[in-house]
């Protein structure tokens, strides 16, 4: 069975999709990632699609699913690295990925996750007061 | 209008969808499409190839590089002998799906190309032809 590697970097998980995914591989990633979030207690996921030269509705749905599922498991997902031609095509196709957080690159994505987690911690502290 | 080059690919399973995407990428590049136009054609092909595999019980895609005067284009014909589409106007509605997809395949593919033609009858399969010009 093929898998897309999920790397742990501190409290974040990094997924870099570097192959032209067939549908089953995309579904496998949803499974693997949710299990990994549960096993590691990760609070953030960076989904790097800079190597993908197309995103169709199936992959788009997988991205939206991952974002929704991780949120329920108390982790934030940020989609990073989308190529401009992919963004243009996705919007014309009719997919705008509502609810999915995006950043231009991994560095900005990481900053976004840190600030999301910082805000969550502050909220925790103030609710204890 | 003349056909310069043809290629036919089988669409039986998920792996064939990936192979079709790669073939369409290669042919779009050979036609001299811009990166954005290549991506649109490959994405439309991916949607339609998946429809052929998932709803049409498998079929083929005919890829033709065509010349019309000074224009170069790529024409793709997805054909299956599956159940066909009973209500075409419903199938061409954004968000409607007979399966469990997003319902963006047919309508989305249509928006990504210059010409779109759908020929289907219940019981006698579906044929979708798309063309994009350079």
mmCIF file with all atom_site columns, C-alpha atoms in Angstrom, chain A residues 2 20-25 27 53-61 83-95, chain B residues 14-15 17-18 21-22 25 35-36 39-40 42-44 46-47 50 54 94 100-102 104-105 107-109 111-112 132:
data_model
loop_
_atom_site.group_PDB
_atom_site.id
_atom_site.type_symbol
_atom_site.label_atom_id
_atom_site.label_alt_id
_atom_site.label_comp_id
_atom_site.label_asym_id
_atom_site.label_entity_id
_atom_site.label_seq_id
_atom_site.pdbx_PDB_ins_code
_atom_site.Cartn_x
_atom_site.Cartn_y
_atom_site.Cartn_z
_atom_site.occupancy
_atom_site.B_iso_or_equiv
_atom_site.pdbx_formal_charge
_atom_site.auth_seq_id
_atom_site.auth_comp_id
_atom_site.auth_asym_id
_atom_site.auth_atom_id
_atom_site.pdbx_PDB_model_num
ATOM 1  C CA . UNK A 1 2   ? 1.357   3.409  -0.982  1.00 0.00 ? 2   UNK A CA 1
ATOM 2  C CA . UNK A 1 20  ? 0.451   12.827 -9.004  1.00 0.00 ? 20  UNK A CA 1
ATOM 3  C CA . UNK A 1 21  ? -2.094  11.323 -6.607  1.00 0.00 ? 21  UNK A CA 1
ATOM 4  C CA . UNK A 1 22  ? -4.607  8.739  -7.659  1.00 0.00 ? 22  UNK A CA 1
ATOM 5  C CA . UNK A 1 23  ? -7.896  8.825  -5.805  1.00 0.00 ? 23  UNK A CA 1
ATOM 6  C CA . UNK A 1 24  ? -7.201  6.005  -3.363  1.00 0.00 ? 24  UNK A CA 1
ATOM 7  C CA . UNK A 1 25  ? -3.921  7.602  -2.304  1.00 0.00 ? 25  UNK A CA 1
ATOM 8  C CA . UNK A 1 27  ? -8.276  8.935  0.651   1.00 0.00 ? 27  UNK A CA 1
ATOM 9  C CA . UNK A 1 53  ? 0.514   20.896 -11.013 1.00 0.00 ? 53  UNK A CA 1
ATOM 10 C CA . UNK A 1 54  ? -3.247  20.386 -10.835 1.00 0.00 ? 54  UNK A CA 1
ATOM 11 C CA . UNK A 1 55  ? -5.991  20.121 -8.234  1.00 0.00 ? 55  UNK A CA 1
ATOM 12 C CA . UNK A 1 56  ? -9.302  18.742 -9.430  1.00 0.00 ? 56  UNK A CA 1
ATOM 13 C CA . UNK A 1 57  ? -12.565 18.497 -7.497  1.00 0.00 ? 57  UNK A CA 1
ATOM 14 C CA . UNK A 1 58  ? -11.566 15.171 -5.948  1.00 0.00 ? 58  UNK A CA 1
ATOM 15 C CA . UNK A 1 59  ? -8.291  16.479 -4.543  1.00 0.00 ? 59  UNK A CA 1
ATOM 16 C CA . UNK A 1 60  ? -10.058 19.719 -3.605  1.00 0.00 ? 60  UNK A CA 1
ATOM 17 C CA . UNK A 1 61  ? -12.559 17.735 -1.607  1.00 0.00 ? 61  UNK A CA 1
ATOM 18 C CA . UNK A 1 83  ? 0.828   27.286 -7.796  1.00 0.00 ? 83  UNK A CA 1
ATOM 19 C CA . UNK A 1 84  ? -0.837  30.339 -9.431  1.00 0.00 ? 84  UNK A CA 1
ATOM 20 C CA . UNK A 1 85  ? -2.065  28.307 -12.430 1.00 0.00 ? 85  UNK A CA 1
ATOM 21 C CA . UNK A 1 86  ? -3.688  25.847 -10.021 1.00 0.00 ? 86  UNK A CA 1
ATOM 22 C CA . UNK A 1 87  ? -5.412  28.670 -8.113  1.00 0.00 ? 87  UNK A CA 1
ATOM 23 C CA . UNK A 1 88  ? -6.791  30.169 -11.350 1.00 0.00 ? 88  UNK A CA 1
ATOM 24 C CA . UNK A 1 89  ? -8.070  26.792 -12.527 1.00 0.00 ? 89  UNK A CA 1
ATOM 25 C CA . UNK A 1 90  ? -9.589  25.862 -9.173  1.00 0.00 ? 90  UNK A CA 1
ATOM 26 C CA . UNK A 1 91  ? -11.663 29.032 -8.984  1.00 0.00 ? 91  UNK A CA 1
ATOM 27 C CA . UNK A 1 92  ? -12.873 28.648 -12.576 1.00 0.00 ? 92  UNK A CA 1
ATOM 28 C CA . UNK A 1 93  ? -13.736 25.043 -11.858 1.00 0.00 ? 93  UNK A CA 1
ATOM 29 C CA . UNK A 1 94  ? -15.967 26.390 -9.081  1.00 0.00 ? 94  UNK A CA 1
ATOM 30 C CA . UNK A 1 95  ? -13.991 25.373 -5.993  1.00 0.00 ? 95  UNK A CA 1
ATOM 31 C CA . UNK B 2 14  ? -7.970  5.213  -10.972 1.00 0.00 ? 14  UNK B CA 1
ATOM 32 C CA . UNK B 2 15  ? -4.492  4.668  -12.302 1.00 0.00 ? 15  UNK B CA 1
ATOM 33 C CA . UNK B 2 17  ? -7.109  8.688  -14.685 1.00 0.00 ? 17  UNK B CA 1
ATOM 34 C CA . UNK B 2 18  ? -3.565  9.625  -13.651 1.00 0.00 ? 18  UNK B CA 1
ATOM 35 C CA . UNK B 2 21  ? -3.850  13.516 -16.984 1.00 0.00 ? 21  UNK B CA 1
ATOM 36 C CA . UNK B 2 22  ? -0.198  12.988 -17.856 1.00 0.00 ? 22  UNK B CA 1
ATOM 37 C CA . UNK B 2 25  ? -0.384  17.545 -20.032 1.00 0.00 ? 25  UNK B CA 1
ATOM 38 C CA . UNK B 2 35  ? 0.801   26.975 -18.257 1.00 0.00 ? 35  UNK B CA 1
ATOM 39 C CA . UNK B 2 36  ? -2.641  28.178 -17.139 1.00 0.00 ? 36  UNK B CA 1
ATOM 40 C CA . UNK B 2 39  ? -3.633  23.259 -16.211 1.00 0.00 ? 39  UNK B CA 1
ATOM 41 C CA . UNK B 2 40  ? -7.237  23.995 -17.205 1.00 0.00 ? 40  UNK B CA 1
ATOM 42 C CA . UNK B 2 42  ? -5.576  18.715 -17.559 1.00 0.00 ? 42  UNK B CA 1
ATOM 43 C CA . UNK B 2 43  ? -8.063  19.498 -14.772 1.00 0.00 ? 43  UNK B CA 1
ATOM 44 C CA . UNK B 2 44  ? -11.065 19.240 -17.129 1.00 0.00 ? 44  UNK B CA 1
ATOM 45 C CA . UNK B 2 46  ? -9.272  14.633 -14.863 1.00 0.00 ? 46  UNK B CA 1
ATOM 46 C CA . UNK B 2 47  ? -12.914 15.440 -14.018 1.00 0.00 ? 47  UNK B CA 1
ATOM 47 C CA . UNK B 2 50  ? -13.207 10.189 -13.389 1.00 0.00 ? 50  UNK B CA 1
ATOM 48 C CA . UNK B 2 54  ? -16.960 6.043  -11.867 1.00 0.00 ? 54  UNK B CA 1
ATOM 49 C CA . UNK B 2 94  ? -23.571 22.970 -10.263 1.00 0.00 ? 94  UNK B CA 1
ATOM 50 C CA . UNK B 2 100 ? -21.078 11.078 -3.769  1.00 0.00 ? 100 UNK B CA 1
ATOM 51 C CA . UNK B 2 101 ? -18.887 13.670 -5.491  1.00 0.00 ? 101 UNK B CA 1
ATOM 52 C CA . UNK B 2 102 ? -19.117 17.432 -5.269  1.00 0.00 ? 102 UNK B CA 1
ATOM 53 C CA . UNK B 2 104 ? -18.568 19.969 -10.070 1.00 0.00 ? 104 UNK B CA 1
ATOM 54 C CA . UNK B 2 105 ? -17.230 17.545 -12.699 1.00 0.00 ? 105 UNK B CA 1
ATOM 55 C CA . UNK B 2 107 ? -20.134 21.891 -15.139 1.00 0.00 ? 107 UNK B CA 1
ATOM 56 C CA . UNK B 2 108 ? -16.614 22.655 -13.936 1.00 0.00 ? 108 UNK B CA 1
ATOM 57 C CA . UNK B 2 109 ? -15.019 20.967 -16.959 1.00 0.00 ? 109 UNK B CA 1
ATOM 58 C CA . UNK B 2 111 ? -16.069 26.245 -17.708 1.00 0.00 ? 111 UNK B CA 1
ATOM 59 C CA . UNK B 2 112 ? -12.426 25.269 -18.241 1.00 0.00 ? 112 UNK B CA 1
ATOM 60 C CA . UNK B 2 132 ? -9.354  24.044 -26.117 1.00 0.00 ? 132 UNK B CA 1
#
